[in-house]
Short mmCIF file of C-alpha atoms in Angstrom, two decimals:
data_model
loop_
_atom_site.label_atom_id
_atom_site.label_comp_id
_atom_site.label_asym_id
_atom_site.label_seq_id
_atom_site.Cartn_x
_atom_site.Cartn_y
_atom_site.Cartn_z
CA ALA A 1 -12.85 -0.89 -26.39
CA ARG A 2 -11.24 2.78 -26.29
CA VAL A 3 -12.29 5.75 -28.45
CA ASP A 4 -9.78 7.72 -30.11
CA LEU A 5 -10.47 11.30 -29.29
CA ALA A 6 -7.57 12.94 -31.80
CA SER A 7 -10.23 13.86 -34.22
CA CYS A 8 -12.71 15.23 -31.22
CA HIS A 9 -9.43 17.55 -30.26
CA PHE A 10 -8.64 18.65 -33.82
CA ALA A 11 -12.48 19.50 -34.07
CA ALA A 12 -11.92 21.52 -30.86
CA SER A 13 -8.92 23.56 -31.39
CA GLU A 14 -10.55 24.39 -35.16
CA GLY A 15 -12.93 26.68 -33.20
CA ASP A 16 -16.44 25.21 -33.28
CA GLY A 17 -17.15 25.95 -29.59
CA SER A 18 -17.57 21.71 -28.99
CA VAL A 19 -16.06 20.39 -25.63
CA VAL A 20 -15.27 16.83 -25.30
CA TYR A 21 -15.82 16.05 -21.27
CA ALA A 22 -14.53 12.45 -19.74
CA GLU A 23 -15.80 11.14 -16.09
CA ALA A 24 -13.36 9.78 -13.83
CA LEU A 25 -13.75 6.46 -13.44
CA TRP A 26 -10.67 5.78 -10.33
CA ASP A 27 -9.17 8.58 -8.27
CA HIS A 28 -5.97 9.58 -10.24
CA VAL A 29 -3.66 10.60 -7.32
CA THR A 30 -0.94 12.14 -8.15
CA MET A 31 2.34 14.41 -6.82
CA ASP A 32 4.02 15.32 -10.52
CA ASP A 33 3.34 18.72 -11.02
CA GLN A 34 3.12 17.59 -15.16
CA GLU A 35 0.34 15.51 -13.91
CA LEU A 36 -3.86 16.19 -13.22
CA GLY A 37 -4.73 14.98 -10.13
CA PHE A 38 -8.74 14.11 -9.56
CA LYS A 39 -11.32 12.27 -7.93
CA ALA A 40 -13.31 9.49 -9.23
CA GLY A 41 -16.57 11.12 -10.83
CA ASP A 42 -14.70 14.77 -11.32
CA VAL A 43 -15.73 15.95 -14.81
CA ILE A 44 -12.26 16.56 -16.78
CA GLU A 45 -12.29 18.32 -20.45
CA VAL A 46 -10.03 16.57 -22.59
CA MET A 47 -8.21 19.00 -24.40
CA ASP A 48 -5.43 16.25 -25.89
CA ALA A 49 -6.13 13.12 -26.92
CA THR A 50 -3.43 12.60 -29.84
CA ASN A 51 -1.22 9.62 -27.25
CA LYS A 52 -3.47 6.32 -26.51
CA GLU A 53 -2.16 5.98 -22.89
CA TRP A 54 -2.24 9.82 -21.73
CA TRP A 55 -4.77 12.14 -21.92
CA TRP A 56 -3.99 16.21 -21.69
CA GLY A 57 -7.23 17.67 -19.79
CA ARG A 58 -8.15 20.66 -17.46
CA ILE A 59 -10.09 20.86 -14.39
CA LEU A 60 -11.14 24.05 -13.15
CA ASP A 61 -7.59 25.85 -13.62
CA SER A 62 -5.58 22.75 -13.41
CA GLU A 63 -4.18 21.06 -16.50
CA GLY A 64 -2.02 18.16 -16.54
CA TRP A 65 -1.30 14.68 -18.02
CA PHE A 66 -3.54 11.55 -17.17
CA PRO A 67 -4.07 8.07 -17.78
CA ALA A 68 -6.83 7.56 -20.30
CA SER A 69 -8.13 4.26 -18.87
CA PHE A 70 -8.69 6.21 -15.75
CA VAL A 71 -11.77 8.03 -17.54
CA ARG A 72 -14.94 7.27 -19.77
CA LEU A 73 -16.08 9.68 -22.33
CA ARG A 74 -19.12 11.79 -21.52
CA VAL A 75 -21.14 13.35 -24.81
CA ASN A 76 -23.10 15.49 -22.24
CA GLN A 77 -23.14 15.95 -18.68
CA ASP A 78 -27.03 16.66 -17.90
CA GLU A 79 -29.25 15.47 -20.96
CA PRO A 80 -29.48 11.89 -20.89
CA MET A 81 -28.36 9.92 -24.33
CA GLU A 82 -31.85 9.49 -26.28
CA ASP A 83 -32.09 13.01 -25.97
CA TYR A 84 -29.37 14.47 -27.26
CA PRO A 85 -29.16 13.96 -31.38
CA MET A 86 -24.65 13.64 -32.86
CA LYS A 87 -24.10 15.75 -35.62
CA ALA A 88 -22.73 13.68 -38.09
CA GLU A 89 -19.96 14.46 -40.19
CA ASP A 90 -22.04 15.18 -43.29
CA GLY A 91 -23.89 17.58 -40.74
CA LYS A 92 -27.27 15.45 -40.77
CA GLU A 93 -28.37 14.60 -36.85
CA GLU A 94 -27.63 11.24 -35.67
CA ASP A 95 -28.97 8.49 -34.19
CA ALA A 96 -28.18 8.15 -30.66
CA SER A 97 -26.99 4.46 -30.17
CA ILE A 98 -25.12 5.42 -33.39
CA ALA A 99 -23.60 8.36 -31.21
CA ALA A 100 -22.83 5.70 -28.30
CA ARG A 101 -21.41 3.49 -30.91
CA ARG A 102 -18.69 6.07 -32.40
CA TYR A 103 -18.20 8.20 -29.31
CA GLY A 104 -18.30 4.76 -26.78
CA VAL A 105 -20.22 7.17 -24.49
CA GLY A 106 -23.93 8.32 -22.79
CA GLN A 107 -26.22 7.61 -20.22
CA ILE A 108 -26.07 3.27 -20.66
CA SER A 109 -28.13 1.59 -18.49
CA LYS A 110 -27.31 0.33 -15.02
CA ASP A 111 -27.13 -3.47 -16.70
CA GLN A 112 -25.18 -2.19 -19.65
CA MET A 113 -23.03 -0.27 -17.25
CA ARG A 114 -22.21 -3.37 -14.85
CA THR A 115 -21.81 -5.71 -17.62
CA ASN A 116 -18.86 -3.44 -19.01
CA VAL A 117 -17.41 -3.48 -14.92
CA ILE A 118 -17.77 -6.98 -14.80
CA ASN A 119 -16.57 -7.83 -18.42
CA GLU A 120 -13.02 -5.76 -17.31
CA ILE A 121 -12.70 -7.78 -14.33
CA ILE A 122 -12.94 -11.29 -15.98
CA SER A 123 -10.50 -9.82 -18.85
CA THR A 124 -7.98 -7.80 -16.68
CA GLU A 125 -7.66 -11.07 -14.20
CA ARG A 126 -6.82 -13.37 -17.32
CA ASP A 127 -4.61 -10.84 -18.97
CA TYR A 128 -3.17 -10.52 -15.19
CA ILE A 129 -2.64 -14.49 -15.38
CA LYS A 130 -0.62 -14.60 -18.32
CA HIS A 131 1.40 -11.56 -17.07
CA LEU A 132 2.30 -13.60 -14.05
CA LYS A 133 2.77 -16.90 -16.05
CA ASP A 134 5.79 -15.43 -18.35
CA ILE A 135 7.03 -13.62 -15.22
CA CYS A 136 7.68 -17.32 -13.62
CA GLU A 137 8.04 -19.00 -16.88
CA GLY A 138 10.46 -16.09 -18.87
CA TYR A 139 12.01 -15.39 -16.07
CA ILE A 140 12.11 -17.05 -13.06
CA LYS A 141 12.56 -20.74 -14.58
CA GLN A 142 14.97 -19.25 -16.86
CA CYS A 143 17.39 -17.58 -13.72
CA ARG A 144 17.27 -21.19 -12.00
CA LYS A 145 19.36 -22.91 -15.25
CA ARG A 146 21.80 -20.54 -14.45
CA ALA A 147 23.43 -21.41 -10.86
CA ASP A 148 26.28 -19.65 -12.21
CA MET A 149 24.19 -16.11 -12.23
CA PHE A 150 21.86 -16.97 -9.09
CA THR A 151 21.03 -18.25 -5.48
CA GLU A 152 18.20 -19.15 -4.33
CA GLU A 153 18.87 -16.40 -2.01
CA GLN A 154 18.85 -13.94 -4.41
CA LEU A 155 15.68 -14.98 -7.00
CA LYS A 156 13.44 -15.09 -3.51
CA THR A 157 15.20 -11.66 -3.42
CA ILE A 158 14.22 -10.63 -6.64
CA PHE A 159 10.83 -12.17 -7.16
CA GLY A 160 9.53 -12.62 -3.44
CA ASN A 161 6.67 -14.80 -3.44
CA ILE A 162 5.05 -14.11 -6.72
CA GLU A 163 4.97 -18.03 -7.69
CA ASP A 164 2.40 -18.68 -4.70
CA ILE A 165 0.53 -15.63 -6.15
CA TYR A 166 0.56 -16.67 -9.43
CA LYS A 167 -1.17 -20.35 -8.02
CA CYS A 168 -3.36 -18.36 -6.08
CA GLN A 169 -4.60 -16.37 -8.69
CA LYS A 170 -4.75 -19.37 -11.32
CA LYS A 171 -7.48 -20.52 -8.49
CA PHE A 172 -9.30 -16.75 -8.21
CA VAL A 173 -9.68 -16.73 -11.71
CA LYS A 174 -11.47 -20.17 -12.42
CA ALA A 175 -13.72 -19.12 -9.81
CA LEU A 176 -14.50 -15.68 -11.45
CA GLU A 177 -15.25 -17.70 -14.63
CA LYS A 178 -17.86 -20.41 -13.15
CA LYS A 179 -19.48 -17.02 -11.84
CA PHE A 180 -19.51 -15.42 -15.23
CA ASN A 181 -22.94 -15.38 -16.84
CA LYS A 182 -22.00 -15.35 -20.63
CA ASP A 183 -25.80 -14.92 -21.59
CA HIS A 184 -26.00 -12.18 -19.23
CA PRO A 185 -22.94 -10.62 -17.91
CA HIS A 186 -25.21 -8.30 -15.70
CA LEU A 187 -26.44 -10.99 -13.97
CA SER A 188 -23.16 -12.39 -13.08
CA GLU A 189 -22.70 -12.95 -9.29
CA VAL A 190 -19.23 -12.52 -8.29
CA GLY A 191 -18.78 -10.76 -5.20
CA SER A 192 -18.76 -14.14 -3.63
CA CYS A 193 -15.51 -15.07 -5.26
CA PHE A 194 -13.40 -11.86 -3.56
CA LEU A 195 -15.21 -12.87 0.01
CA GLU A 196 -13.87 -16.36 -0.67
CA TYR A 197 -9.90 -15.44 -1.11
CA GLN A 198 -9.80 -11.86 0.83
CA THR A 199 -7.71 -14.23 3.36
CA GLU A 200 -5.55 -15.55 0.66
CA PHE A 201 -4.78 -12.36 -1.02
CA GLN A 202 -2.98 -11.65 1.92
CA ILE A 203 0.16 -13.09 0.83
CA TYR A 204 0.36 -9.63 -1.03
CA SER A 205 1.58 -8.21 1.78
CA GLU A 206 4.70 -9.82 2.07
CA TYR A 207 5.34 -9.50 -2.04
CA CYS A 208 4.54 -5.95 -1.46
CA ASN A 209 7.15 -5.95 1.38
CA ASN A 210 9.91 -7.32 -0.42
CA HIS A 211 8.85 -4.74 -3.51
CA PRO A 212 11.99 -2.15 -2.33
CA ASN A 213 14.32 -5.34 -1.55
CA ALA A 214 13.84 -6.61 -4.97
CA CYS A 215 14.69 -2.98 -6.81
CA MET A 216 17.76 -2.80 -4.82
CA GLU A 217 18.83 -6.06 -6.03
CA LEU A 218 18.55 -5.32 -9.52
CA SER A 219 19.92 -2.29 -9.57
CA ARG A 220 22.77 -3.60 -8.21
CA LEU A 221 22.96 -7.12 -10.81
CA THR A 222 21.85 -4.39 -14.06
CA LYS A 223 25.55 -2.54 -13.65
CA VAL A 224 27.03 -5.91 -14.95
CA ASN A 225 26.36 -6.32 -18.83
CA LYS A 226 26.06 -9.48 -18.41
CA TYR A 227 22.53 -9.85 -16.16
CA VAL A 228 21.41 -7.09 -18.66
CA TYR A 229 21.58 -9.22 -21.84
CA PHE A 230 20.21 -12.16 -19.51
CA PHE A 231 16.75 -10.40 -18.31
CA GLU A 232 16.62 -9.00 -22.02
CA ALA A 233 17.07 -12.59 -23.44
CA CYS A 234 14.54 -13.81 -20.80
CA ARG A 235 12.03 -10.84 -21.98
CA LEU A 236 12.36 -11.53 -25.92
CA LEU A 237 12.29 -15.71 -25.62
CA GLN A 238 8.93 -15.28 -23.80
CA LYS A 239 7.69 -12.60 -26.08
CA MET A 240 6.97 -10.10 -23.52
CA ILE A 241 6.31 -6.11 -24.53
CA ASP A 242 9.60 -3.62 -24.16
CA ILE A 243 9.44 -2.82 -20.35
CA SER A 244 12.33 -3.99 -17.98
CA LEU A 245 12.17 -6.26 -15.09
CA ASP A 246 11.61 -4.21 -12.39
CA GLY A 247 8.38 -2.41 -14.18
CA PHE A 248 6.72 -6.49 -14.74
CA LEU A 249 7.79 -6.82 -10.80
CA LEU A 250 5.17 -3.63 -10.07
CA THR A 251 2.27 -5.07 -11.45
CA PRO A 252 1.02 -7.30 -8.30
CA VAL A 253 1.63 -4.52 -6.36
CA GLN A 254 -0.79 -2.35 -8.44
CA LYS A 255 -2.87 -5.09 -8.40
CA ILE A 256 -4.00 -5.48 -5.11
CA CYS A 257 -4.37 -1.88 -5.20
CA LYS A 258 -7.05 -1.84 -8.01
CA TYR A 259 -9.35 -4.09 -6.93
CA PRO A 260 -11.24 -2.11 -3.69
CA LEU A 261 -11.51 0.67 -7.49
CA GLN A 262 -13.01 -2.55 -9.24
CA LEU A 263 -15.50 -3.40 -6.99
CA ALA A 264 -16.52 -0.04 -6.11
CA GLU A 265 -17.16 0.67 -9.65
CA LEU A 266 -19.33 -2.62 -9.89
CA LEU A 267 -21.18 -1.91 -6.43
CA LYS A 268 -22.10 1.84 -7.97
CA TYR A 269 -23.83 -0.42 -10.57
CA THR A 270 -25.10 -2.98 -8.97
CA ASN A 271 -29.12 -2.32 -8.03
CA PRO A 272 -29.66 -2.96 -4.18
CA GLN A 273 -32.38 -5.80 -5.33
CA HIS A 274 -29.60 -8.01 -7.16
CA ARG A 275 -28.66 -11.09 -5.72
CA ASP A 276 -25.01 -9.80 -6.08
CA PHE A 277 -25.75 -6.50 -4.03
CA LYS A 278 -24.78 -7.76 -0.71
CA ASP A 279 -21.94 -9.69 -1.25
CA VAL A 280 -20.12 -6.77 -3.90
CA GLU A 281 -20.54 -4.64 -0.70
CA ALA A 282 -19.02 -6.99 1.52
CA ALA A 283 -16.07 -7.72 -1.16
CA LEU A 284 -15.62 -3.75 -1.18
CA ASN A 285 -15.06 -3.58 2.72
CA ALA A 286 -12.97 -6.81 2.95
CA MET A 287 -10.42 -5.87 -0.25
CA LYS A 288 -10.47 -2.65 1.44
CA ASN A 289 -8.89 -4.16 4.28
CA VAL A 290 -7.19 -6.25 2.69
CA ALA A 291 -5.32 -3.20 1.23
CA ARG A 292 -5.29 -1.67 4.64
CA LEU A 293 -3.26 -4.56 6.29
CA ILE A 294 -1.09 -4.94 3.37
CA ASN A 295 -0.43 -0.94 3.79
CA GLU A 296 0.18 -1.29 7.61
CA ARG A 297 2.37 -3.94 7.20
CA LYS A 298 4.60 -2.10 5.28
CA ARG A 299 4.42 0.82 7.59
CA ARG A 300 5.21 -1.23 10.30
CA LEU A 301 8.36 -2.58 8.33
CA GLU A 302 9.34 1.30 8.00
CA ASN A 303 9.00 1.50 11.56
CA ILE A 304 11.65 -1.02 12.91
CA ASP A 305 14.54 1.21 11.06
CA LYS A 306 13.14 4.13 13.27
CA ILE A 307 13.17 1.64 16.39
CA ALA A 308 16.25 0.80 15.90
CA GLN A 309 17.69 4.17 15.23
CA TRP A 310 15.98 5.11 18.59
CA GLN A 311 17.87 2.42 20.26
CA SER A 312 21.43 2.85 18.67
CA SER A 313 20.77 6.63 20.77
CA ILE A 314 20.18 4.96 23.70
CA GLU A 315 23.28 5.09 25.78
CA ASP A 316 24.55 1.70 28.25
CA TRP A 317 22.05 -0.20 26.18
CA GLU A 318 21.87 -3.76 27.85
CA GLY A 319 20.22 -6.89 26.84
CA GLU A 320 18.58 -8.20 23.82
CA ASP A 321 17.58 -5.38 21.15
CA VAL A 322 14.10 -4.14 21.48
CA LEU A 323 13.60 -5.60 17.50
CA VAL A 324 13.82 -8.75 19.22
CA ARG A 325 10.29 -8.79 20.75
CA SER A 326 8.85 -5.77 19.16
CA SER A 327 7.83 -3.45 16.10
CA GLU A 328 5.73 -1.18 16.98
CA LEU A 329 6.18 2.40 19.72
CA ILE A 330 2.68 2.33 21.25
CA TYR A 331 3.41 5.87 23.70
CA SER A 332 5.78 7.29 25.30
CA GLY A 333 6.09 9.77 28.13
CA GLU A 334 7.78 11.14 31.44
CA LEU A 335 6.49 9.52 34.25
CA THR A 336 7.32 9.06 38.11
CA LYS A 337 8.12 5.43 38.93
CA ILE A 338 7.85 4.37 42.90
CA SER A 339 9.77 1.94 43.90
CA GLN A 340 10.22 -0.40 46.90
CA PRO A 341 11.25 -0.82 50.16
CA GLN A 342 11.80 2.68 50.45
CA ALA A 343 9.30 3.90 48.18
CA LYS A 344 11.86 6.00 46.44
CA SER A 345 10.20 8.26 43.51
CA GLN A 346 12.50 8.57 40.25
CA GLN A 347 11.21 10.94 37.23
CA ARG A 348 12.08 8.65 34.11
CA MET A 349 11.00 8.72 29.98
CA PHE A 350 9.04 5.36 29.25
CA PHE A 351 8.52 3.82 25.97
CA LEU A 352 5.68 1.41 25.78
CA PHE A 353 6.27 -1.29 22.65
CA ASP A 354 4.39 -3.97 22.06
CA HIS A 355 5.24 -6.59 24.58
CA GLN A 356 7.39 -4.02 26.30
CA LEU A 357 8.27 -1.14 28.29
CA VAL A 358 11.52 0.38 28.19
CA CYS A 359 12.49 2.73 31.23
CA CYS A 360 15.07 5.33 30.40
CA LYS A 361 17.24 8.46 32.36
CA LYS A 362 17.45 11.93 30.94
CA ASP A 363 21.52 13.15 31.14
CA LEU A 364 21.37 16.28 33.89
CA LEU A 365 23.22 18.60 31.54
CA ARG A 366 22.13 17.40 28.06
CA ARG A 367 18.24 16.72 28.41
CA ASP A 368 18.24 15.09 24.52
CA ILE A 369 20.56 12.17 25.59
CA LEU A 370 19.11 9.03 27.24
CA TYR A 371 20.67 6.11 29.03
CA TYR A 372 18.87 2.49 29.45
CA LYS A 373 17.32 1.55 33.05
CA SER A 374 15.53 -1.31 32.70
CA ARG A 375 12.58 -2.95 31.07
CA ILE A 376 8.83 -4.66 32.10
CA ASN A 377 7.57 -7.23 30.01
CA MET A 378 4.31 -6.51 29.24
CA ASP A 379 2.97 -10.14 28.37
CA ASP A 380 2.92 -10.75 32.12
CA MET A 381 1.56 -7.28 33.51
CA GLU A 382 -2.16 -6.49 34.88
CA ILE A 383 -2.48 -2.44 34.68
CA VAL A 384 -4.60 -1.32 37.77
CA ASP A 385 -6.16 2.03 37.98
CA MET A 386 -5.99 3.74 41.39
CA GLU A 387 -7.77 6.27 42.67
CA ASP A 388 -6.05 9.18 44.44
CA GLY A 389 -5.10 8.82 48.02
CA LYS A 390 -2.86 6.52 50.49
CA ASP A 391 -1.42 3.24 48.73
CA LYS A 392 -1.76 0.30 51.42
CA ASP A 393 1.41 -1.61 48.97
CA PHE A 394 3.92 1.24 49.41
CA ASN A 395 2.38 3.30 52.16
CA ILE A 396 2.31 6.80 50.51
CA SER A 397 0.19 9.64 49.73
CA VAL A 398 -0.53 9.28 45.46
CA LYS A 399 -2.34 11.29 42.59
CA ASN A 400 -3.21 10.32 39.06
CA ALA A 401 -1.17 7.08 39.78
CA PHE A 402 -1.48 3.49 38.14
CA LYS A 403 0.06 -0.21 39.29
CA LEU A 404 1.48 -2.68 36.81
CA LEU A 405 1.09 -5.99 38.42
CA CYS A 406 3.51 -9.03 37.81
CA ARG A 407 1.75 -12.50 38.01
CA ASP A 408 4.54 -14.37 38.31
CA PRO A 409 6.69 -13.89 40.16
CA GLU A 410 4.59 -11.25 42.08
CA GLU A 411 6.24 -7.76 41.66
CA VAL A 412 4.55 -4.43 41.76
CA TYR A 413 5.40 -1.29 40.04
CA LEU A 414 3.79 1.99 40.72
CA PHE A 415 4.06 5.06 38.60
CA CYS A 416 2.06 8.98 38.89
CA ALA A 417 1.15 11.12 36.11
CA LYS A 418 1.56 15.03 36.57
CA LYS A 419 -1.79 15.56 35.63
CA PRO A 420 -4.72 13.02 35.13
CA GLU A 421 -5.36 13.67 31.07
CA GLN A 422 -1.92 11.91 31.17
CA LYS A 423 -2.48 9.39 33.20
CA GLN A 424 -5.94 8.28 30.77
CA ARG A 425 -3.50 8.81 28.01
CA TRP A 426 -1.29 5.96 29.55
CA LEU A 427 -4.26 3.88 30.49
CA LYS A 428 -5.26 4.12 26.98
CA ALA A 429 -1.96 3.47 25.22
CA PHE A 430 -1.71 -0.06 27.68
CA GLU A 431 -5.05 -1.06 26.23
CA ASN A 432 -3.60 -0.57 22.76
CA GLU A 433 -0.41 -2.40 23.32
CA ARG A 434 -2.74 -5.82 24.08
CA LYS A 435 -4.85 -4.91 20.99
CA GLN A 436 -2.06 -4.79 18.83
CA VAL A 437 0.07 -7.94 20.29
CA GLN A 438 -3.83 -9.66 19.71
CA LEU A 439 -3.98 -8.69 15.92
CA ASP A 440 -0.57 -9.79 15.07
CA GLN A 441 -1.23 -13.06 16.46
CA GLU A 442 -4.51 -13.20 14.42
CA THR A 443 -3.51 -12.01 11.15
CA GLY A 444 0.12 -13.88 11.89
CA PHE A 445 2.23 -10.27 11.09
CA SER A 446 5.80 -11.13 11.74
CA ILE A 447 9.24 -9.39 11.53
CA THR A 448 12.41 -11.97 9.70
CA GLU A 449 15.36 -12.18 11.67
CA VAL A 450 17.22 -11.05 8.61
CA GLN A 451 14.74 -7.84 8.40
CA LYS A 452 15.67 -6.86 12.44
CA LYS A 453 19.58 -7.89 11.94
CA GLN A 454 19.55 -5.22 8.85
CA ALA A 455 17.58 -2.37 10.58
CA MET A 456 20.16 -2.55 13.40
CA LEU A 457 22.94 -2.62 10.80
CA ASN A 458 21.67 0.30 9.02
CA ALA A 459 20.98 1.98 12.76
CA ASN A 460 24.61 1.47 13.66
CA LYS A 461 26.16 2.58 10.63
CA GLN A 462 24.38 5.89 10.63
CA HIS A 463 24.90 6.51 14.21
CA HIS A 464 28.63 6.00 13.87
CA THR A 465 28.98 8.39 10.90
CA GLY A 466 27.22 10.74 12.58
CA LYS A 467 24.18 10.46 9.84
CA PRO A 468 21.01 12.74 10.88
CA LYS A 469 18.65 10.59 12.72
CA GLY A 470 15.68 11.49 10.75
CA GLU A 471 17.23 10.31 7.70
CA SER A 472 14.83 8.01 6.04
CA VAL A 473 17.32 4.50 5.60
CA THR A 474 14.47 3.17 2.79
CA ARG A 475 15.45 6.46 0.81
CA PRO A 476 17.36 4.49 -1.85
CA TYR A 477 14.28 2.43 -3.12
CA TYR A 478 13.10 5.69 -3.97
CA ASP A 479 16.04 7.25 -5.27
CA PHE A 480 16.05 4.07 -7.31
CA LEU A 481 12.58 4.61 -8.51
CA MET A 482 12.93 8.47 -9.14
CA ARG A 483 16.26 7.27 -11.78
CA GLN A 484 14.70 4.75 -13.94
CA LYS A 485 14.07 5.86 -17.12
CA HIS A 486 13.16 4.05 -20.19
CA PRO A 487 15.92 3.79 -23.24
CA THR A 488 13.53 3.79 -25.96
CA LEU A 489 10.93 6.13 -24.30
CA PRO A 490 9.62 8.87 -26.71
CA THR A 491 10.68 12.41 -25.16
CA ASN A 492 7.51 14.02 -25.69
CA LEU A 493 5.90 11.25 -23.48
CA PRO A 494 5.67 11.69 -19.35
CA GLN A 495 8.61 9.59 -18.45
CA GLN A 496 5.96 7.80 -16.15
CA GLN A 497 4.60 5.98 -19.31
CA VAL A 498 7.20 3.14 -18.90
CA PHE A 499 5.76 2.11 -15.79
CA MET A 500 2.25 2.07 -16.84
CA LEU A 501 1.38 -2.15 -16.49
CA ALA A 502 -1.74 -2.74 -14.66
CA GLU A 503 -5.42 -1.13 -15.84
CA PRO A 504 -5.77 1.66 -14.12
CA LYS A 505 -1.92 2.32 -14.67
CA ARG A 506 -0.28 3.59 -11.97
CA LYS A 507 3.62 4.85 -11.59
CA PRO A 508 5.79 3.41 -8.95
CA SER A 509 7.89 6.25 -7.99
CA ASN A 510 5.44 7.35 -5.17
CA PHE A 511 4.14 4.67 -4.72
CA TRP A 512 4.23 4.33 -0.89
CA GLN A 513 3.40 8.32 -0.68
CA ASN A 514 0.25 7.60 -2.44
CA ILE A 515 -1.13 4.52 -1.47
CA SER A 516 -2.30 6.02 1.87
CA ARG A 517 -3.96 8.89 0.56
CA LEU A 518 -6.27 6.65 -2.04
CA THR A 519 -9.53 7.01 -0.99
CA PRO A 520 -10.34 3.17 -0.96
CA PHE A 521 -7.60 2.88 1.88
CA ARG A 522 -8.09 5.88 4.13
CA LYS A 523 -9.48 5.05 7.40
#
């Protein structure tokens, strides 16, 4: 239970010298200058806790709002609770256990702390299941009854694969409850559950990648009053809290971010001798990897817009779009290409994508303009490092050279770099290209035809309207999130409070900028 700090704040403000401290349980990453950023373990001086959700605090000379659910109150940082008698309101000393109950803090034993974390994992999981059920039954079911308002394709755009997530989470919570030791919660062995479901949790990748599309489709629909009234009727009928649908749909994104944080906290209070220790340690790494994979897939999807823009800037493009087979630019640079039969040499720009190497020529006058020349299918190639000296195939002397050998039909491509280190970078890039292709096959990464076509459409529009090439085509999504304000939100609270759905509560507006900065996802 969260302790009400209002009385502590007023006591401190009356000048009695008392200070209330809190310890951060989670990293709080923020780009908002009114919010206080911190890392797990940081000590925060709590200055105002009159609001249940957001507190005002200070670390060194920084002050700002922070989510109350991210911290645990501390009475004293150095001395154990038992040796720290508290003053009750009548001035008498208070027993430590009573003080602990009053303040909800203290140096509680590791077992008690582990019990708290286990209880939080189980209770938040049950809350989350109810939340998913409310979305599936309160919104999707009702929307399907209104074929006059929604097509199945629209529902797929708005809700993504949330029904699949609901099915997966129902099985997961049952597995967790089986491992929950009601009599002695600290003895519960839950690590194996996360290990068992780590592969299934990858379905969140599809949901996270679709989330920007969901927001934009909702933004479009809610410009029409009948949709606003319909969604509000769905919410009221399901007795859901007063938050708009786009807020509810953010929760799965937040949930998958929370697992590594919860497991890190659980590991902190699990003794190495505990039967669950190794599984929790492995589960933490597994869930970090799931989050990394989701983040990486998100980055890759954003990359396809850049690749489409790049292709639209190339003159005389021939053949299929680069996105038909590729989704990642691995490396690029200038090389000398030597062709048979006359061993003719040409300076060319090369762009190595997964599955293909694209060759372009620079304009003689405008060096920033590139002309398409050819491409090589990397799936059929073998890379051969060459020693400096005479090459028997081409009958010329070469330096910093390597070959690409095509198995079928037999073709040989000879390339020379200007410096030895450039050659080494290319050889490493070819190695990385094969690793990327293999990883994509193993993880089942693919880009849909719709996504490819949309990226090319966006790029061609930008190219023809003369917009700067560096401008992000995903920008409307961020603008949409930044504009969101709930009409009933009190003006004296941070506007982000409307988005606080999961525990710990996170804002959506800077999600994709922040996620890569969160410690658990750092490579």
